[in-house]
Short mmCIF file of the C-alpha atoms (twelve columns), coordinates in Angstrom:
data_MODEL
# 
_entry.id   MODEL 
# 
loop_
_atom_site.group_PDB 
_atom_site.id 
_atom_site.type_symbol 
_atom_site.label_atom_id 
_atom_site.label_alt_id 
_atom_site.label_comp_id 
_atom_site.label_asym_id 
_atom_site.label_seq_id 
_atom_site.Cartn_x 
_atom_site.Cartn_y 
_atom_site.Cartn_z 
_atom_site.pdbx_PDB_model_num 
ATOM 1   C CA . MET A 1   -85.422  84.603  -269.016 1 
ATOM 2   C CA . LEU A 2   -83.683  87.717  -268.934 1 
ATOM 3   C CA . LYS A 3   -80.519  86.422  -270.762 1 
ATOM 4   C CA . ARG A 4   -82.857  84.381  -273.786 1 
ATOM 5   C CA . VAL A 5   -84.817  87.629  -274.433 1 
ATOM 6   C CA . LEU A 6   -81.592  90.113  -274.557 1 
ATOM 7   C CA . GLY A 7   -80.034  87.114  -276.734 1 
ATOM 8   C CA . ILE A 8   -83.047  87.764  -279.447 1 
ATOM 9   C CA . LEU A 9   -82.589  91.313  -279.011 1 
ATOM 10  C CA . GLY A 10  -78.934  91.276  -279.711 1 
ATOM 11  C CA . LYS A 11  -79.033  88.741  -282.489 1 
ATOM 12  C CA . ASP A 12  -81.778  90.972  -284.032 1 
ATOM 13  C CA . TRP A 13  -79.634  94.293  -283.737 1 
ATOM 14  C CA . VAL A 14  -76.797  92.440  -285.090 1 
ATOM 15  C CA . TYR A 15  -78.690  91.689  -288.203 1 
ATOM 16  C CA . THR A 16  -80.197  94.889  -288.375 1 
ATOM 17  C CA . ARG A 17  -76.614  97.157  -288.704 1 
ATOM 18  C CA . ARG A 18  -75.846  94.474  -291.303 1 
ATOM 19  C CA . GLU A 19  -78.707  95.092  -293.560 1 
ATOM 20  C CA . ASN A 20  -78.241  97.978  -296.170 1 
ATOM 21  C CA . LEU A 21  -82.194  98.586  -296.432 1 
ATOM 22  C CA . LEU A 22  -82.791  99.090  -293.189 1 
ATOM 23  C CA . VAL A 23  -80.037  101.583 -292.885 1 
ATOM 24  C CA . TYR A 24  -81.758  103.482 -295.445 1 
ATOM 25  C CA . MET A 25  -85.129  102.941 -294.143 1 
ATOM 26  C CA . PHE A 26  -83.905  104.320 -290.560 1 
ATOM 27  C CA . SER A 27  -82.239  107.698 -292.594 1 
ATOM 28  C CA . LEU A 28  -85.526  108.633 -294.602 1 
ATOM 29  C CA . PRO A 29  -87.755  109.710 -291.350 1 
ATOM 30  C CA . ILE A 30  -84.620  111.924 -290.575 1 
ATOM 31  C CA . VAL A 31  -84.445  113.531 -293.928 1 
ATOM 32  C CA . ILE A 32  -87.918  114.230 -294.075 1 
ATOM 33  C CA . ALA A 33  -88.008  115.795 -290.536 1 
ATOM 34  C CA . ILE A 34  -85.012  117.977 -292.500 1 
ATOM 35  C CA . LEU A 35  -87.062  118.845 -295.343 1 
ATOM 36  C CA . LEU A 36  -90.132  119.592 -293.350 1 
ATOM 37  C CA . ARG A 37  -88.060  121.834 -291.157 1 
ATOM 38  C CA . LEU A 38  -86.835  123.422 -294.054 1 
ATOM 39  C CA . PHE A 39  -89.507  124.014 -296.244 1 
ATOM 40  C CA . LEU A 40  -92.698  123.955 -293.936 1 
ATOM 41  C CA . PRO A 41  -92.202  127.797 -292.723 1 
ATOM 42  C CA . ALA A 42  -92.288  128.677 -296.201 1 
ATOM 43  C CA . ALA A 43  -95.927  127.129 -296.620 1 
ATOM 44  C CA . GLU A 44  -97.299  128.008 -293.613 1 
ATOM 45  C CA . GLN A 45  -96.445  131.465 -294.442 1 
ATOM 46  C CA . ALA A 46  -97.543  131.693 -298.096 1 
ATOM 47  C CA . GLY A 47  -99.422  134.986 -299.191 1 
ATOM 48  C CA . LEU A 48  -99.980  136.570 -302.485 1 
ATOM 49  C CA . THR A 49  -97.246  137.613 -304.613 1 
ATOM 50  C CA . PHE A 50  -97.177  140.048 -307.207 1 
ATOM 51  C CA . ALA A 51  -95.078  140.127 -310.658 1 
ATOM 52  C CA . VAL A 52  -94.928  143.758 -312.067 1 
ATOM 53  C CA . ASP A 53  -93.522  144.904 -314.894 1 
ATOM 54  C CA . ASN A 54  -90.686  147.972 -314.767 1 
ATOM 55  C CA . SER A 55  -93.143  150.262 -316.075 1 
ATOM 56  C CA . VAL A 56  -95.107  150.228 -312.863 1 
ATOM 57  C CA . PRO A 57  -94.374  153.471 -310.756 1 
ATOM 58  C CA . ALA A 58  -91.902  152.713 -307.284 1 
ATOM 59  C CA . GLU A 59  -94.724  154.172 -305.303 1 
ATOM 60  C CA . THR A 60  -97.218  151.541 -306.633 1 
ATOM 61  C CA . VAL A 61  -94.830  148.777 -306.241 1 
ATOM 62  C CA . ALA A 62  -94.156  149.478 -302.741 1 
ATOM 63  C CA . ARG A 63  -97.839  149.937 -302.240 1 
ATOM 64  C CA . LEU A 64  -98.015  146.295 -303.455 1 
ATOM 65  C CA . GLY A 65  -95.350  145.481 -300.881 1 
ATOM 66  C CA . GLU A 66  -97.405  146.172 -298.295 1 
ATOM 67  C CA . LEU A 67  -100.069 143.296 -299.009 1 
ATOM 68  C CA . GLY A 68  -97.203  140.650 -300.441 1 
ATOM 69  C CA . GLU A 69  -94.147  140.385 -302.045 1 
ATOM 70  C CA . VAL A 70  -93.439  141.839 -305.284 1 
ATOM 71  C CA . GLU A 71  -91.333  140.877 -307.769 1 
ATOM 72  C CA . VAL A 72  -90.254  143.120 -310.452 1 
ATOM 73  C CA . TYR A 73  -89.166  142.140 -314.181 1 
ATOM 74  C CA . ASP A 74  -87.527  144.085 -316.920 1 
ATOM 75  C CA . GLY A 75  -90.272  143.971 -319.881 1 
ATOM 76  C CA . ARG A 76  -93.542  142.127 -320.954 1 
ATOM 77  C CA . GLU A 77  -91.986  138.849 -321.896 1 
ATOM 78  C CA . ALA A 78  -90.379  138.340 -318.812 1 
ATOM 79  C CA . LEU A 79  -93.670  139.053 -316.840 1 
ATOM 80  C CA . LEU A 80  -95.674  136.963 -319.024 1 
ATOM 81  C CA . GLU A 81  -92.941  134.099 -318.687 1 
ATOM 82  C CA . ARG A 82  -93.301  134.148 -314.634 1 
ATOM 83  C CA . VAL A 83  -97.194  134.220 -315.047 1 
ATOM 84  C CA . MET A 84  -97.283  131.112 -316.614 1 
ATOM 85  C CA . GLN A 85  -95.086  129.336 -314.193 1 
ATOM 86  C CA . PHE A 86  -97.074  126.699 -311.976 1 
ATOM 87  C CA . ASP A 87  -97.793  128.599 -309.056 1 
ATOM 88  C CA . ASP A 88  -100.336 131.374 -308.727 1 
ATOM 89  C CA . VAL A 89  -99.008  134.647 -309.235 1 
ATOM 90  C CA . PRO A 90  -100.756 137.696 -310.974 1 
ATOM 91  C CA . GLY A 91  -98.708  139.933 -313.618 1 
ATOM 92  C CA . ILE A 92  -99.162  143.453 -313.348 1 
ATOM 93  C CA . TYR A 93  -98.184  146.204 -316.025 1 
ATOM 94  C CA . LEU A 94  -98.953  149.948 -317.205 1 
ATOM 95  C CA . GLU A 95  -100.309 150.469 -320.257 1 
ATOM 96  C CA . ASN A 96  -101.250 154.106 -321.793 1 
ATOM 97  C CA . GLY A 97  -101.873 155.043 -318.020 1 
ATOM 98  C CA . GLN A 98  -104.176 151.872 -317.187 1 
ATOM 99  C CA . TYR A 99  -102.943 149.334 -315.072 1 
ATOM 100 C CA . VAL A 100 -103.561 145.910 -316.549 1 
ATOM 101 C CA . VAL A 101 -103.673 142.576 -314.655 1 
ATOM 102 C CA . ILE A 102 -102.477 139.498 -316.380 1 
ATOM 103 C CA . LEU A 103 -103.415 136.105 -315.094 1 
ATOM 104 C CA . GLU A 104 -102.763 132.701 -316.636 1 
ATOM 105 C CA . GLY A 105 -106.405 131.195 -316.088 1 
ATOM 106 C CA . ASN A 106 -106.240 128.187 -314.027 1 
ATOM 107 C CA . GLU A 107 -105.676 130.407 -310.663 1 
ATOM 108 C CA . ALA A 108 -107.632 130.045 -307.474 1 
ATOM 109 C CA . GLU A 109 -110.738 132.241 -307.595 1 
ATOM 110 C CA . TYR A 110 -109.803 133.813 -304.522 1 
ATOM 111 C CA . ILE A 111 -106.451 134.682 -306.276 1 
ATOM 112 C CA . GLN A 112 -108.221 136.193 -309.277 1 
ATOM 113 C CA . GLU A 113 -110.393 138.351 -307.016 1 
ATOM 114 C CA . LEU A 114 -107.243 139.369 -304.786 1 
ATOM 115 C CA . SER A 115 -105.022 140.357 -307.312 1 
ATOM 116 C CA . SER A 116 -107.823 143.044 -308.941 1 
ATOM 117 C CA . LEU A 117 -109.148 144.212 -305.591 1 
ATOM 118 C CA . SER A 118 -105.493 144.887 -304.501 1 
ATOM 119 C CA . LEU A 119 -104.609 146.925 -307.504 1 
ATOM 120 C CA . ASP A 120 -108.144 148.938 -306.770 1 
ATOM 121 C CA . TYR A 121 -106.922 149.259 -303.436 1 
ATOM 122 C CA . VAL A 122 -103.256 150.708 -304.636 1 
ATOM 123 C CA . VAL A 123 -104.640 152.957 -307.182 1 
ATOM 124 C CA . GLN A 124 -107.213 154.579 -305.249 1 
ATOM 125 C CA . GLY A 125 -105.644 154.605 -301.768 1 
ATOM 126 C CA . LYS A 126 -108.642 153.446 -299.800 1 
ATOM 127 C CA . ASP A 127 -110.341 150.057 -299.022 1 
ATOM 128 C CA . LEU A 128 -112.907 149.023 -301.092 1 
ATOM 129 C CA . VAL A 129 -114.469 146.721 -298.157 1 
ATOM 130 C CA . ASN A 130 -114.383 146.701 -294.706 1 
ATOM 131 C CA . ILE A 131 -112.800 143.486 -293.337 1 
ATOM 132 C CA . GLY A 132 -113.305 142.260 -289.606 1 
ATOM 133 C CA . TYR A 133 -111.045 139.821 -287.805 1 
ATOM 134 C CA . ARG A 134 -111.878 137.505 -285.041 1 
ATOM 135 C CA . SER A 135 -109.511 134.973 -283.606 1 
ATOM 136 C CA . SER A 136 -110.273 131.286 -283.849 1 
ATOM 137 C CA . GLY A 137 -108.226 130.305 -280.966 1 
ATOM 138 C CA . VAL A 138 -105.825 128.171 -282.800 1 
ATOM 139 C CA . ALA A 139 -102.385 129.191 -282.260 1 
ATOM 140 C CA . ALA A 140 -100.615 127.518 -285.258 1 
ATOM 141 C CA . THR A 141 -101.441 126.388 -288.617 1 
ATOM 142 C CA . PRO A 142 -102.842 122.259 -288.415 1 
ATOM 143 C CA . ILE A 143 -100.392 121.559 -291.329 1 
ATOM 144 C CA . ARG A 144 -97.595  121.261 -288.427 1 
ATOM 145 C CA . GLY A 145 -99.544  119.163 -285.942 1 
ATOM 146 C CA . LEU A 146 -100.729 116.849 -289.030 1 
ATOM 147 C CA . ALA A 147 -96.922  116.813 -290.605 1 
ATOM 148 C CA . GLY A 148 -95.588  115.948 -287.243 1 
ATOM 149 C CA . ALA A 149 -98.099  113.052 -286.366 1 
ATOM 150 C CA . LEU A 150 -97.284  111.691 -289.888 1 
ATOM 151 C CA . LEU A 151 -93.864  111.608 -289.415 1 
ATOM 152 C CA . VAL A 152 -93.944  109.859 -285.635 1 
ATOM 153 C CA . PHE A 153 -96.413  107.129 -287.677 1 
ATOM 154 C CA . PHE A 154 -93.709  106.938 -290.121 1 
ATOM 155 C CA . CYS A 155 -91.239  106.352 -287.445 1 
ATOM 156 C CA . ILE A 156 -93.177  103.496 -285.871 1 
ATOM 157 C CA . LEU A 157 -93.902  102.044 -289.276 1 
ATOM 158 C CA . VAL A 158 -90.118  101.936 -289.948 1 
ATOM 159 C CA . GLY A 159 -89.878  99.910  -286.601 1 
ATOM 160 C CA . SER A 160 -92.378  97.108  -287.783 1 
ATOM 161 C CA . ILE A 161 -90.534  96.759  -291.127 1 
ATOM 162 C CA . THR A 162 -87.432  96.113  -289.001 1 
ATOM 163 C CA . LEU A 163 -88.970  93.242  -287.131 1 
ATOM 164 C CA . GLY A 164 -90.706  92.142  -290.454 1 
ATOM 165 C CA . LEU A 165 -87.494  91.783  -292.302 1 
ATOM 166 C CA . ASN A 166 -85.607  90.126  -289.002 1 
ATOM 167 C CA . LEU A 167 -88.049  87.573  -289.640 1 
ATOM 168 C CA . VAL A 168 -87.715  86.820  -293.069 1 
ATOM 169 C CA . ASN A 169 -83.876  86.684  -292.162 1 
ATOM 170 C CA . GLU A 170 -84.921  84.217  -289.721 1 
ATOM 171 C CA . ARG A 171 -86.575  81.775  -291.951 1 
ATOM 172 C CA . GLU A 172 -83.898  82.168  -294.816 1 
ATOM 173 C CA . THR A 173 -81.480  81.499  -292.394 1 
ATOM 174 C CA . LYS A 174 -83.106  78.542  -290.846 1 
ATOM 175 C CA . THR A 175 -82.787  80.263  -287.240 1 
ATOM 176 C CA . ILE A 176 -86.401  79.826  -286.559 1 
ATOM 177 C CA . THR A 177 -86.221  76.176  -286.752 1 
ATOM 178 C CA . ALA A 178 -83.392  76.158  -284.104 1 
ATOM 179 C CA . LEU A 179 -85.197  78.507  -282.172 1 
ATOM 180 C CA . ALA A 180 -88.408  76.290  -282.230 1 
ATOM 181 C CA . VAL A 181 -86.480  73.686  -280.495 1 
ATOM 182 C CA . SER A 182 -84.361  75.685  -277.773 1 
ATOM 183 C CA . PRO A 183 -85.749  76.626  -274.449 1 
ATOM 184 C CA . VAL A 184 -87.024  80.069  -275.608 1 
ATOM 185 C CA . SER A 185 -90.787  80.250  -275.102 1 
ATOM 186 C CA . THR A 186 -93.048  82.359  -277.352 1 
ATOM 187 C CA . VAL A 187 -93.899  85.045  -274.781 1 
ATOM 188 C CA . GLU A 188 -89.804  85.635  -274.508 1 
ATOM 189 C CA . TYR A 189 -89.352  85.166  -278.399 1 
ATOM 190 C CA . MET A 190 -91.988  88.032  -278.807 1 
ATOM 191 C CA . ILE A 191 -90.761  90.079  -275.979 1 
ATOM 192 C CA . GLY A 192 -87.245  90.104  -277.504 1 
ATOM 193 C CA . LYS A 193 -88.508  91.038  -281.005 1 
ATOM 194 C CA . SER A 194 -91.113  93.724  -279.153 1 
ATOM 195 C CA . ILE A 195 -87.891  95.588  -277.535 1 
ATOM 196 C CA . LEU A 196 -86.221  96.238  -280.799 1 
ATOM 197 C CA . VAL A 197 -88.986  97.499  -282.190 1 
ATOM 198 C CA . LEU A 198 -89.974  100.100 -279.604 1 
ATOM 199 C CA . VAL A 199 -86.186  100.955 -279.438 1 
ATOM 200 C CA . VAL A 200 -86.079  101.744 -283.184 1 
ATOM 201 C CA . SER A 201 -89.543  103.468 -283.254 1 
ATOM 202 C CA . LEU A 202 -89.343  105.642 -280.067 1 
ATOM 203 C CA . SER A 203 -85.578  106.559 -280.912 1 
ATOM 204 C CA . LEU A 204 -86.420  107.906 -284.415 1 
ATOM 205 C CA . SER A 205 -89.465  109.414 -283.387 1 
ATOM 206 C CA . LEU A 206 -87.505  111.263 -280.991 1 
ATOM 207 C CA . ILE A 207 -84.708  112.290 -283.204 1 
ATOM 208 C CA . CYS A 208 -87.139  113.196 -286.116 1 
ATOM 209 C CA . THR A 209 -89.386  115.458 -283.453 1 
ATOM 210 C CA . LEU A 210 -86.542  116.597 -282.081 1 
ATOM 211 C CA . ILE A 211 -85.271  118.081 -285.788 1 
ATOM 212 C CA . PHE A 212 -88.717  118.921 -287.048 1 
ATOM 213 C CA . VAL A 213 -90.044  121.303 -283.531 1 
ATOM 214 C CA . GLY A 214 -86.752  121.782 -281.411 1 
ATOM 215 C CA . PRO A 215 -86.319  120.833 -277.941 1 
ATOM 216 C CA . ALA A 216 -88.477  123.285 -276.795 1 
ATOM 217 C CA . GLY A 217 -91.769  121.804 -278.926 1 
ATOM 218 C CA . VAL A 218 -91.206  118.139 -277.843 1 
ATOM 219 C CA . ASN A 219 -93.776  116.651 -275.258 1 
ATOM 220 C CA . TYR A 220 -91.678  113.610 -274.100 1 
ATOM 221 C CA . LEU A 221 -94.347  111.989 -272.376 1 
ATOM 222 C CA . HIS A 222 -96.954  112.524 -274.869 1 
ATOM 223 C CA . LEU A 223 -94.472  111.020 -277.515 1 
ATOM 224 C CA . THR A 224 -93.621  107.948 -275.654 1 
ATOM 225 C CA . ALA A 225 -97.072  107.320 -274.890 1 
ATOM 226 C CA . ALA A 226 -97.932  107.437 -278.429 1 
ATOM 227 C CA . VAL A 227 -95.358  105.042 -279.651 1 
ATOM 228 C CA . LEU A 228 -95.920  102.627 -276.870 1 
ATOM 229 C CA . SER A 229 -99.794  102.936 -277.696 1 
ATOM 230 C CA . ALA A 230 -98.974  101.761 -281.324 1 
ATOM 231 C CA . LEU A 231 -96.502  98.778  -280.009 1 
ATOM 232 C CA . GLY A 232 -99.019  96.121  -279.818 1 
ATOM 233 C CA . LEU A 233 -100.341 97.128  -283.630 1 
ATOM 234 C CA . THR A 234 -96.803  97.274  -285.067 1 
ATOM 235 C CA . VAL A 235 -96.139  93.878  -283.413 1 
# 
């Protein structure tokens, strides 16, 4: 039985290595994991950004820097061009001794309010509202956990696609007809197919998770349990 199962597994693995589409499918989760590793920290740490004209005093710019990131632009036109970009960044310039806030108009409501409140805080030098903080008990943003779960799910999906393409290949090459009259039973056939799905799904999940969160953040037991629990569904 073991010899027949390994034979099915070896045949599928040879076809998988020859199929360019599967090579691309194996590479895609790894590329996604790298992109998440690069860009997710920036999304998690995103805060309020101010675009200011160079007419704004350095002291005001420094105090705005305590509340968020500050980008200084040379001239009103450059400032307006920055505000009109896709992200929500308010513009601030000084005109006749008065500060003016420029908004594109489609910013989130909290951005509109925070830009004025922040400027009032900087100019007047005191808090306009009293803010209290209370920990929610969440150590990290839920975005990372959700992205990691979706990444593992995609790796498992690649394993199921591998099985599907191997079945298509067997029908096209008439291999399925030869297997039907061979000593290989249905149970042995399914075990051989399932092992390949498990190896592909678990290997990709492990590689992508290591890239995404690093070796210290991987719970190998939970990861293996997640892949095994989905194995029946993918097959």
